[in-house]
PDB file of C-alpha atoms in Angstrom:
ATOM      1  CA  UNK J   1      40.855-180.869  57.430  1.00 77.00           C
ATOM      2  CA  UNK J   2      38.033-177.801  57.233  1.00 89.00           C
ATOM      3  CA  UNK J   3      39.478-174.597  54.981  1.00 92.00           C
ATOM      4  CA  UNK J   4      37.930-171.161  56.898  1.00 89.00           C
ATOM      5  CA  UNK J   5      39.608-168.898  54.971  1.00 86.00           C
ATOM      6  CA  UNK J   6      43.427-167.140  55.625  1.00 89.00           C
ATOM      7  CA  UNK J   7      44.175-163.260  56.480  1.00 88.00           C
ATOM      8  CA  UNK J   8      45.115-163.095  52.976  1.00 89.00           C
ATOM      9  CA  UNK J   9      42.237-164.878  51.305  1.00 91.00           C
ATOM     10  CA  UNK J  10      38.518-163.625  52.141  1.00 89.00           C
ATOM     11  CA  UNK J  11      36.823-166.448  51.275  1.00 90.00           C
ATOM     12  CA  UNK J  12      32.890-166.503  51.522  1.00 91.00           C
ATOM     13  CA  UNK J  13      30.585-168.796  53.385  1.00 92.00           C
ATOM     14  CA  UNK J  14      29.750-170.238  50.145  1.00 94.00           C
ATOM     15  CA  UNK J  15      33.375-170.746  49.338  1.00 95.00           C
ATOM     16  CA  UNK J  16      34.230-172.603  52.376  1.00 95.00           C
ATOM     17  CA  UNK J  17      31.375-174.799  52.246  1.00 96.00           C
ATOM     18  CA  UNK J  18      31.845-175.788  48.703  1.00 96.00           C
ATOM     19  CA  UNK J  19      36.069-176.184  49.060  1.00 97.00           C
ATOM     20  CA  UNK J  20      35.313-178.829  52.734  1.00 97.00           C
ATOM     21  CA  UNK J  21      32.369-180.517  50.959  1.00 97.00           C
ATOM     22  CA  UNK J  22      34.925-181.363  48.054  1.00 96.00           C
ATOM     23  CA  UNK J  23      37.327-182.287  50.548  1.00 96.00           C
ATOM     24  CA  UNK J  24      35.127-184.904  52.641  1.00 95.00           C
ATOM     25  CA  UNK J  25      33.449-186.062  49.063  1.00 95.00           C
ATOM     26  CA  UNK J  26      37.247-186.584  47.819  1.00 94.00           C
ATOM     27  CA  UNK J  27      36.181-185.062  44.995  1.00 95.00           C
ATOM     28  CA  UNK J  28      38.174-182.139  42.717  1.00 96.00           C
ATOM     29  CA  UNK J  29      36.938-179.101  43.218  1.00 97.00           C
ATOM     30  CA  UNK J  30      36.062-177.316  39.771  1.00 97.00           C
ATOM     31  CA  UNK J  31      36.127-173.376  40.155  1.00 96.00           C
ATOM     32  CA  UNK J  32      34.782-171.115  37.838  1.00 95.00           C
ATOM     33  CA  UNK J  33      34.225-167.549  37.882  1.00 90.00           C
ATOM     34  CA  UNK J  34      35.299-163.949  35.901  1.00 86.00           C
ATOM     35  CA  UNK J  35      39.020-163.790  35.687  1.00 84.00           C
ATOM     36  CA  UNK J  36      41.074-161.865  38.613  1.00 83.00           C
ATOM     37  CA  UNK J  37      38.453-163.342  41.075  1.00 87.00           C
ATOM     38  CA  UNK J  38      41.174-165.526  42.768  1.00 90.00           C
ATOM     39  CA  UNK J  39      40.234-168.774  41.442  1.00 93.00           C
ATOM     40  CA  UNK J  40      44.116-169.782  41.399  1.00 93.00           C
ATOM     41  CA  UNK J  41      45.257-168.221  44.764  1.00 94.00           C
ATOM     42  CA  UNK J  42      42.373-169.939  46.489  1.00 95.00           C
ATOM     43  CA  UNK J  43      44.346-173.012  45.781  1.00 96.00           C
ATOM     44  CA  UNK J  44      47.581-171.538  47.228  1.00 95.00           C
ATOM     45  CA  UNK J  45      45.324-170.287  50.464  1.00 95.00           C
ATOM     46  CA  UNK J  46      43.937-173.437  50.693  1.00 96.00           C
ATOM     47  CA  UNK J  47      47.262-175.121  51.054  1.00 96.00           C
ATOM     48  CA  UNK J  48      48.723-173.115  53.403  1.00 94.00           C
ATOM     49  CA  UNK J  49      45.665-173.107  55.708  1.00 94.00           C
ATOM     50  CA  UNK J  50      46.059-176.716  55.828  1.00 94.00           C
ATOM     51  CA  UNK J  51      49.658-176.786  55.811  1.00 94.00           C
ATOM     52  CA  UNK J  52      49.919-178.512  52.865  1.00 96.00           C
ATOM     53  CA  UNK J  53      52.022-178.439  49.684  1.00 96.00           C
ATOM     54  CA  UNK J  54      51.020-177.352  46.838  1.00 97.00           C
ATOM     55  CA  UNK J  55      51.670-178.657  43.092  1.00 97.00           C
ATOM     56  CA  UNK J  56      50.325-176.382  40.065  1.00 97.00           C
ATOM     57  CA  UNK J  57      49.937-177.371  36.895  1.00 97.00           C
ATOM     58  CA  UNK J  58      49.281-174.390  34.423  1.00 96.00           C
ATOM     59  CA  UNK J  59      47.978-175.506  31.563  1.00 96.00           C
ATOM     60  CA  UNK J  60      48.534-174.124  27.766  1.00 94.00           C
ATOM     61  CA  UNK J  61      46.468-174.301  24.633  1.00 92.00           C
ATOM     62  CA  UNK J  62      49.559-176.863  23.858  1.00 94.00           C
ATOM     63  CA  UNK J  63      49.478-178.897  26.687  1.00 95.00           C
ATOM     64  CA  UNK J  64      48.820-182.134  26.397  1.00 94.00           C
ATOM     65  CA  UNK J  65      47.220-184.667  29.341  1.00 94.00           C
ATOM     66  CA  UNK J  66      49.941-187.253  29.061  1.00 95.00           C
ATOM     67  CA  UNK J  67      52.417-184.416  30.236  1.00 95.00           C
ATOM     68  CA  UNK J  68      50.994-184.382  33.434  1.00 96.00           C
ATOM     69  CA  UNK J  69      50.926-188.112  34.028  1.00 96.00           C
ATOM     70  CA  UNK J  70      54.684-188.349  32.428  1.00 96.00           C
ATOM     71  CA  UNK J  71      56.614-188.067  29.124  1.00 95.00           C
ATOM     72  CA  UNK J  72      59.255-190.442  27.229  1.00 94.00           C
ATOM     73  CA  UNK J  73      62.341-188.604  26.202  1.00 93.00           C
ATOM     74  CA  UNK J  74      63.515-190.830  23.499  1.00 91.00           C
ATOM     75  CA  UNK J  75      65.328-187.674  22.337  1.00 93.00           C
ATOM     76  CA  UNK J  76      67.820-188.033  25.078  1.00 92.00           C
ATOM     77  CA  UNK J  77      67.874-191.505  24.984  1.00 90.00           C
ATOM     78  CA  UNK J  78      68.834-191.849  21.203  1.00 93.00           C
ATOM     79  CA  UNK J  79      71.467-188.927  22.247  1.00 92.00           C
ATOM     80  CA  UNK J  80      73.217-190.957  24.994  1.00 87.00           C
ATOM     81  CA  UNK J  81      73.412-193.899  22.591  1.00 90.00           C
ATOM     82  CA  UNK J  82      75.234-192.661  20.256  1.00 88.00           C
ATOM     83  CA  UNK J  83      77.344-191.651  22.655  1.00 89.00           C
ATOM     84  CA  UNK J  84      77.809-194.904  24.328  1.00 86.00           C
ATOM     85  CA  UNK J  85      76.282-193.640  27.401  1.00 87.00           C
ATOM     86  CA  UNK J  86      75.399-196.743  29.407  1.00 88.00           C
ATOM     87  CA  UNK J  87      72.285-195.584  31.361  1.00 87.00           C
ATOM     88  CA  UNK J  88      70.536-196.044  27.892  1.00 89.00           C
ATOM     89  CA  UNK J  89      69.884-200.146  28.479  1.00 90.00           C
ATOM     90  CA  UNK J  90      67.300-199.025  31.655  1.00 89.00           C
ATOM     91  CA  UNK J  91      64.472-197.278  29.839  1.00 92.00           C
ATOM     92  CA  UNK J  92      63.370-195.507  33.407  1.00 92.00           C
ATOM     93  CA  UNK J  93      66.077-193.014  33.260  1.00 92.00           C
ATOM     94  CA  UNK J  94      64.488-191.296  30.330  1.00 93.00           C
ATOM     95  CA  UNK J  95      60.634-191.040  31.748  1.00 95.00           C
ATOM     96  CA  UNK J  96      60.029-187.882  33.008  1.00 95.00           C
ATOM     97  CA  UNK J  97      57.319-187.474  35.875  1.00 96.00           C
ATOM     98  CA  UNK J  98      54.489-185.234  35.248  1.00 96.00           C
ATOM     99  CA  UNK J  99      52.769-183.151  38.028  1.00 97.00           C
ATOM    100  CA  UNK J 100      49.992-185.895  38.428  1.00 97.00           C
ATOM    101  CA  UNK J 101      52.849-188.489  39.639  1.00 97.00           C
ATOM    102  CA  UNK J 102      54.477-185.921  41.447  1.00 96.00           C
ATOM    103  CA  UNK J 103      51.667-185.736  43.706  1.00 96.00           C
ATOM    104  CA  UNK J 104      50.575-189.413  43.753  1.00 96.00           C
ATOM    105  CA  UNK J 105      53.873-190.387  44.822  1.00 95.00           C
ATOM    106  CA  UNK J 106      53.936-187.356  47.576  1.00 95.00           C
ATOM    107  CA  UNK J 107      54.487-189.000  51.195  1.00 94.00           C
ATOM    108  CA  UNK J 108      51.303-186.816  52.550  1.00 95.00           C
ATOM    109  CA  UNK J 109      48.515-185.317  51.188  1.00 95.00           C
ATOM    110  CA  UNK J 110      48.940-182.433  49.270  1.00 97.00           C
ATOM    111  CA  UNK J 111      47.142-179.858  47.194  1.00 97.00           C
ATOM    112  CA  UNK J 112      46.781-180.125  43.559  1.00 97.00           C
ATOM    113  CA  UNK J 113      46.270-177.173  41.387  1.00 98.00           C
ATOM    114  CA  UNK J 114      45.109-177.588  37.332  1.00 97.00           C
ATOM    115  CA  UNK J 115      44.941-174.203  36.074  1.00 96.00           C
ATOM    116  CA  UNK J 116      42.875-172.847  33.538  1.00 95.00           C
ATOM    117  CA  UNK J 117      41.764-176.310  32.444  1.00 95.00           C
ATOM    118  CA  UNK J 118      39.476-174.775  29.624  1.00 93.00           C
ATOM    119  CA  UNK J 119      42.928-173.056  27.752  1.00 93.00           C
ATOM    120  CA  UNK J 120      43.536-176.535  26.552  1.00 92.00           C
ATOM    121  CA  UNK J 121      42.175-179.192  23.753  1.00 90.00           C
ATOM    122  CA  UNK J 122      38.373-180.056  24.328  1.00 88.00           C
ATOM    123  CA  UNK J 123      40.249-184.046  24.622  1.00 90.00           C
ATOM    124  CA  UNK J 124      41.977-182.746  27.706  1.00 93.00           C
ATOM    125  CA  UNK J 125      40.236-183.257  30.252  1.00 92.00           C
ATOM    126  CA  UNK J 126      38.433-186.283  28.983  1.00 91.00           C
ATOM    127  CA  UNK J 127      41.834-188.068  28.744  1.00 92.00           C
ATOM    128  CA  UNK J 128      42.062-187.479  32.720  1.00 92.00           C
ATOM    129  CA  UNK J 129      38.695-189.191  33.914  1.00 91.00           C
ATOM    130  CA  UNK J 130      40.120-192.432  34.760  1.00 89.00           C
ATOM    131  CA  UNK J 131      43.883-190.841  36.220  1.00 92.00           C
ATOM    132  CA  UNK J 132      41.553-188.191  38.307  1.00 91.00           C
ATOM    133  CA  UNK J 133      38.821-190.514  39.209  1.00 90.00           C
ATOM    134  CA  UNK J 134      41.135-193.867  40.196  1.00 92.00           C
ATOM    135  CA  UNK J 135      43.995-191.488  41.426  1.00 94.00           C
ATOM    136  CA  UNK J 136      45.950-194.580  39.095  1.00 94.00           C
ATOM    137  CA  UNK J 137      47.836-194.678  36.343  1.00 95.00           C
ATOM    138  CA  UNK J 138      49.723-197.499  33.953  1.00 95.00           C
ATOM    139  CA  UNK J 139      53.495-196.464  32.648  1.00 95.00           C
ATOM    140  CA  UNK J 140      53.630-198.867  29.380  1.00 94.00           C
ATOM    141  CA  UNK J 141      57.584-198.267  29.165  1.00 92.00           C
ATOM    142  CA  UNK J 142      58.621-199.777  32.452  1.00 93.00           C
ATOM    143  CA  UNK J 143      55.289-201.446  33.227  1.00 93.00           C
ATOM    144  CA  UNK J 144      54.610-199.912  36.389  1.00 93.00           C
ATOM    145  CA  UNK J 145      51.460-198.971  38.072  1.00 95.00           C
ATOM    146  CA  UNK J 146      51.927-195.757  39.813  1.00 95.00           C
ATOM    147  CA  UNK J 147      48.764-195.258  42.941  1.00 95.00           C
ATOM    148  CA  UNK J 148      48.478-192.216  45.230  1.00 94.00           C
ATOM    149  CA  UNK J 149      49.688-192.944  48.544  1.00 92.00           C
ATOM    150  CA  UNK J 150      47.522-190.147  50.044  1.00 95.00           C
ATOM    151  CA  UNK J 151      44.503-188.859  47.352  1.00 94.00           C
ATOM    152  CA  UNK J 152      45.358-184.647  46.925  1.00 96.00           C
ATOM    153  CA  UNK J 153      43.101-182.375  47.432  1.00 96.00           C
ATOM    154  CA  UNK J 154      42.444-181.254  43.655  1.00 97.00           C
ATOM    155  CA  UNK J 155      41.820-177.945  42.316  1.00 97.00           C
ATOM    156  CA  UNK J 156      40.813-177.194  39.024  1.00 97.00           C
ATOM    157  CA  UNK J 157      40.137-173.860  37.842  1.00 96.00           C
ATOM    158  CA  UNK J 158      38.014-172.325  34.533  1.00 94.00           C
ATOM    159  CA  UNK J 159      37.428-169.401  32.687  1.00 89.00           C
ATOM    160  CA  UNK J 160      34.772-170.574  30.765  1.00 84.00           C
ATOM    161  CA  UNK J 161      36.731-170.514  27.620  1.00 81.00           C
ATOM    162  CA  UNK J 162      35.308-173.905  26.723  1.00 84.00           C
ATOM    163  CA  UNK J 163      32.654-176.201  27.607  1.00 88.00           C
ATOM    164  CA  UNK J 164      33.921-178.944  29.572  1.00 91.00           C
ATOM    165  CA  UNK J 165      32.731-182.531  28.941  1.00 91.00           C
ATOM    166  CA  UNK J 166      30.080-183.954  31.011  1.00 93.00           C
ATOM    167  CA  UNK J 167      31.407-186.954  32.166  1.00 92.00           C
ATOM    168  CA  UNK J 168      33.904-184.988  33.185  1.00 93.00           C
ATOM    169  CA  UNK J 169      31.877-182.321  34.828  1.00 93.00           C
ATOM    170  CA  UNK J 170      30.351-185.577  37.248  1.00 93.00           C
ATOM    171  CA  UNK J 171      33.651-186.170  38.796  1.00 93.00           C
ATOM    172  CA  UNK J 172      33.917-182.637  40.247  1.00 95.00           C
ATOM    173  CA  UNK J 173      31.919-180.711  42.931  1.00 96.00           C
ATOM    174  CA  UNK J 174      31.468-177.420  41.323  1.00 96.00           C
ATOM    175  CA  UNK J 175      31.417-173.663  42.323  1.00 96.00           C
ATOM    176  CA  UNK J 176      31.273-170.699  40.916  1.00 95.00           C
ATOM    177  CA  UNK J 177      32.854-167.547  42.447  1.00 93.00           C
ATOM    178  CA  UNK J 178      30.485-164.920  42.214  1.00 91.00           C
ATOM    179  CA  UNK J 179      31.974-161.067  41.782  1.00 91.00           C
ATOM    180  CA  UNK J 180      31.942-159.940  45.116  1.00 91.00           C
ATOM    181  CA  UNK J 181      29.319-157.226  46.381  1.00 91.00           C
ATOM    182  CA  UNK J 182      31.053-154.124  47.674  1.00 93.00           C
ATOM    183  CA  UNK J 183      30.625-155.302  51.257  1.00 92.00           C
ATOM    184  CA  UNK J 184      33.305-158.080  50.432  1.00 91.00           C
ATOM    185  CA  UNK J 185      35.147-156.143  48.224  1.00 93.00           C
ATOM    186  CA  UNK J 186      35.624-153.648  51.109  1.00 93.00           C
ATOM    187  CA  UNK J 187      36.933-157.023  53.428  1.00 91.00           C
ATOM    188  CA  UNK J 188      39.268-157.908  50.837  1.00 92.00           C
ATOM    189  CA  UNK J 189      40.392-154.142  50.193  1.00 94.00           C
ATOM    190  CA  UNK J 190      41.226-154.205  54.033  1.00 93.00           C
ATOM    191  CA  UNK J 191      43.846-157.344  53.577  1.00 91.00           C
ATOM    192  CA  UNK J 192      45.835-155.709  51.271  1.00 92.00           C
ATOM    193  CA  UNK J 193      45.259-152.080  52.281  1.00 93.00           C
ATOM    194  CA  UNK J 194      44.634-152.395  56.037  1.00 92.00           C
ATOM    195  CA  UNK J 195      45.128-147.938  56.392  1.00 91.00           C
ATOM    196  CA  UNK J 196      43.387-146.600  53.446  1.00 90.00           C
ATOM    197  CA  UNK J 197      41.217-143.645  54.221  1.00 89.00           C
ATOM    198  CA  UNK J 198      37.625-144.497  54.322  1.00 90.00           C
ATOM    199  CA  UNK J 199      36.889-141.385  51.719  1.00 89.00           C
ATOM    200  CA  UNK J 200      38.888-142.082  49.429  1.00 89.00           C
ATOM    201  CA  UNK J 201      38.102-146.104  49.379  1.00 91.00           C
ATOM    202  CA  UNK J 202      34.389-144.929  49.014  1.00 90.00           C
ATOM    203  CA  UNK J 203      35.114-142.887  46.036  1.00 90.00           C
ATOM    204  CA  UNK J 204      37.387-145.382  44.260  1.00 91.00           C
ATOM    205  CA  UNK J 205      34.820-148.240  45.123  1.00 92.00           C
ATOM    206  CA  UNK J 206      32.040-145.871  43.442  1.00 91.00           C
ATOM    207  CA  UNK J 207      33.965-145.624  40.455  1.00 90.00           C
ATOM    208  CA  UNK J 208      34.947-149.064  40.406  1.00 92.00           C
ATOM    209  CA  UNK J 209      30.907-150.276  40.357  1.00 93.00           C
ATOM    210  CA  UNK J 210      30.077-147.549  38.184  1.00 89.00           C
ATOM    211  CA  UNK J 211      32.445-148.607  35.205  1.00 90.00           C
ATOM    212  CA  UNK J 212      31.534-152.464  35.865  1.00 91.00           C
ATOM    213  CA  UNK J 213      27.757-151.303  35.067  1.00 90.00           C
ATOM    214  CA  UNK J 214      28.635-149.490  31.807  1.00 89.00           C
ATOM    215  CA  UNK J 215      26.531-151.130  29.122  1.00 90.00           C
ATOM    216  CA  UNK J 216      29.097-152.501  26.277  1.00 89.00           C
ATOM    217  CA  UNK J 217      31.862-152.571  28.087  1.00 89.00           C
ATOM    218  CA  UNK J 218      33.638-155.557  26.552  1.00 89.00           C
ATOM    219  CA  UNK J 219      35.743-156.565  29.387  1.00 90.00           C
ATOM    220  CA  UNK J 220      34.473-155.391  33.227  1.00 91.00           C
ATOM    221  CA  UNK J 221      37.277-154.284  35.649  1.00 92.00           C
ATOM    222  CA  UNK J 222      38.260-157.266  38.047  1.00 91.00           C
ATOM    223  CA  UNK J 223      39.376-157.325  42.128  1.00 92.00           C
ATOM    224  CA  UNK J 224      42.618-157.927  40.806  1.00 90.00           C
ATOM    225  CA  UNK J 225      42.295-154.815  38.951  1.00 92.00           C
ATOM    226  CA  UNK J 226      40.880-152.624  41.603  1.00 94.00           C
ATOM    227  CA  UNK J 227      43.870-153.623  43.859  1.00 94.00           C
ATOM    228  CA  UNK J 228      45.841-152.205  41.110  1.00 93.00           C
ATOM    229  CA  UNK J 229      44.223-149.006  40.701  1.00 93.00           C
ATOM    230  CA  UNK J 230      43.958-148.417  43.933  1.00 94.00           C
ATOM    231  CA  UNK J 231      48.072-148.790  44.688  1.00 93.00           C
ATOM    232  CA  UNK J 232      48.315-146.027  42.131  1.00 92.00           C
ATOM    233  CA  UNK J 233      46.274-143.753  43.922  1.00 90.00           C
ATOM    234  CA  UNK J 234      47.901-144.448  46.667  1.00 91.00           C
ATOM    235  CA  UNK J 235      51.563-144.552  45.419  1.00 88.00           C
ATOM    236  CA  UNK J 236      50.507-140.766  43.645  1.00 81.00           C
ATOM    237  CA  UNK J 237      48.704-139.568  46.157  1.00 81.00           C
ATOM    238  CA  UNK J 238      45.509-138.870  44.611  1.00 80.00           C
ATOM    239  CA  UNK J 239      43.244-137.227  46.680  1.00 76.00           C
ATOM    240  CA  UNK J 240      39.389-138.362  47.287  1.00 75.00           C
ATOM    241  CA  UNK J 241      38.723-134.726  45.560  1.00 75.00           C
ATOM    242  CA  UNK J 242      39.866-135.816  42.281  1.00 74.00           C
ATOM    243  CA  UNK J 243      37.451-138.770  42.441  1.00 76.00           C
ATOM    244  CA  UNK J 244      34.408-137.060  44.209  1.00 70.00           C
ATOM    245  CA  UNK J 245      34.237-134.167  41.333  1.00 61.00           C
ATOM    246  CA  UNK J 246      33.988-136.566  38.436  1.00 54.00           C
ATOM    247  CA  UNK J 247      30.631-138.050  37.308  1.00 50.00           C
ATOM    248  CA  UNK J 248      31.458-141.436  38.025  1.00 44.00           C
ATOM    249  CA  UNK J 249      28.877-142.778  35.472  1.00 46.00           C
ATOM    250  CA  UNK J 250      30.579-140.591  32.783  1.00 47.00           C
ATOM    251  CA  UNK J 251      34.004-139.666  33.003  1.00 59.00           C
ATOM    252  CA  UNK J 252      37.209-141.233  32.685  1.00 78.00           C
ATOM    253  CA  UNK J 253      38.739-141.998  35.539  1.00 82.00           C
ATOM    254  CA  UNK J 254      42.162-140.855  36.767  1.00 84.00           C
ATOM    255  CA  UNK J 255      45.053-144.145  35.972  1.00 86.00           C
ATOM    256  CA  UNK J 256      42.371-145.490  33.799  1.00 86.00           C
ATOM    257  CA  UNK J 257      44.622-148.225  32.601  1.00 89.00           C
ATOM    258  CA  UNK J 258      44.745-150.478  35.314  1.00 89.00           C
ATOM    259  CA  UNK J 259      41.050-150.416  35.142  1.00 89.00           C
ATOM    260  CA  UNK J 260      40.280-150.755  31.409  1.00 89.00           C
ATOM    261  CA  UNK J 261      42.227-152.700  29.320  1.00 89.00           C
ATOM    262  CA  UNK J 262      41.369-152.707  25.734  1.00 89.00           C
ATOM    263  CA  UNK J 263      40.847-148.664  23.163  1.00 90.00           C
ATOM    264  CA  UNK J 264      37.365-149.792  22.908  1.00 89.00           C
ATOM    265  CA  UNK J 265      36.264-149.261  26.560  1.00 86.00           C
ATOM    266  CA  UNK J 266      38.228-146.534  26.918  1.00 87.00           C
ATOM    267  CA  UNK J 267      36.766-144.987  23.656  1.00 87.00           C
ATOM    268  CA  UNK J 268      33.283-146.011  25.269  1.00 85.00           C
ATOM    269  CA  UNK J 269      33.548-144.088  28.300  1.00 83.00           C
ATOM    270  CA  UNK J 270      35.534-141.055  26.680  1.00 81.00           C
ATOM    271  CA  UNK J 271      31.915-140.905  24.110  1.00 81.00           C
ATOM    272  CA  UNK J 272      29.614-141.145  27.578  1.00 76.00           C
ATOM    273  CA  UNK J 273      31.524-138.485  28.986  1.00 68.00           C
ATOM    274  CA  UNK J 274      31.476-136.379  25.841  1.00 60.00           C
ATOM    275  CA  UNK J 275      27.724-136.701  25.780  1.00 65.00           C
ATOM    276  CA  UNK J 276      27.160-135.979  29.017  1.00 60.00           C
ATOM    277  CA  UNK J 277      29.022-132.695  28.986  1.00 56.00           C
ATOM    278  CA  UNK J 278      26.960-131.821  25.880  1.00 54.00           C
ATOM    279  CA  UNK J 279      23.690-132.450  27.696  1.00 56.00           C
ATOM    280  CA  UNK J 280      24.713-129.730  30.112  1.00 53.00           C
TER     281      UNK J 280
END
């Protein structure tokens, strides 16, 4: 199984490399990079350019690793006794399968997405070395030992939220996406905007770079981001004169907020464009 990429996923040489090498090390593949980068849909392109199914497993600041593996709902259990309920005598009924034994027990190979892995206690992933490295686990209440039939292809994605642990860190082949340089960006402008005009997708592209190199900005536009922005223009029907007449180092530019996202960048570029009218 080689990954090369999908029509909706440009995916560098880099990228490809690092998600076969994982494959044919049987390895997880950890994936870092800025957020809106793709880091999760690589996982969904991945699967369906193998034709595989995919699991994903989003993880919270509450989630716990054990929820993944499987949970006891002695809740329901203690429910259906009192009500005489006689499934309560076989202890199975009430184990609920996490998305770990949902793939294990999966009659091919499929793809295995942990999301966000760093949103979660620093324990986390340390309490998954031995279920990620054995593909194995032990289910105390009924005493069974539930094994992969076919090891997934695992995907785990950061933000770089939180350190992750190093002996965790040795069970992964890592990568990190790097932003992509406006020759990509243009490639991956293309999938999802196949007939924009070539002016105005300079202009907006321009603008898009310029803002990312403002110093202070305190969080940098992302693909995802553009994509937006540039649907707006679209959808209003901007045209690439509106974009060409503003200083793009200075001014604020037109359906600024699906490019900036917080009062102080917004406030930052309003005071650069403020001072550069008053140098004038």
């Amino acid at each position: 199984m080689r990954f090369t990429g999908t029509r909706q996923y440009v995916a560098t040489g880099e990228l490809q490399m690092a998600v076969n090498a994982a494959i044919s090390l049987q390895k997880p593949l950890l994936i870092k990079g800025e957020p809106g980068t793709g880091k999760t849909m690589l996982a969904e392109q991945i699967a369906e350019s193998l034709g595989l199914r995919i699991i994903q497993w989003h993880i919270k600041s509450t989630t716990r690793a054990q929820q993944g593996l499987y949970e006891y709902d002695a809740v329901s259990r203690l429910r259906d006794s009192q009500l005489g309920d006689p499934k309560v005598h076989d202890i199975a009924n009430y184990i609920v399968k996490g998305k770990l034994w949902e793939a294990f027990e999966a009659d091919e190979p499929v793809v295995l997405l942990i999301d966000e892995i760093d949103k979660a206690d620093i324990e986390f992933p340390n309490d998954l070395l031995l279920e990620i490295d054995k593909m194995e686990f032990y289910v105390y209440e009924t005493r069974q030992q539930v094994k992969a039939q076919h090891r997934p292809i695992v995907i785990i994605t950061s933000n770089n939220e939180k350190e992750l642990p190093d002996a965790f860190l040795r069970r992964c082949f890592f990568h990190y996406i790097k932003f992509p340089d406006p020759v990509t960006m243009e490639k991956i402008i293309a999938v999802h905007f196949p007939d924009i005009k070539k002016e105005l997708l300079s202009q907006a592209m321009d603008i898009f770079f310029d803002v990312r190199k403002v110093p202070g900005l305190k969080k940098k536009p992302s693909t995802s981001e553009l994509i937006d922005w540039l649907k707006l223009l679209l959808a209003d029907d901007i045209p690439e004169e509106v974009l060409r007449n503003k200083d793009n180092t200075s001014a604020i530019p037109p359906l600024y907020g699906a490019l900036l996202k917080n009062e102080q960048d917004v406030h930052l570029l309003e005071k650069l464009a403020f001072m550069h009218r008053a140098k004038r």
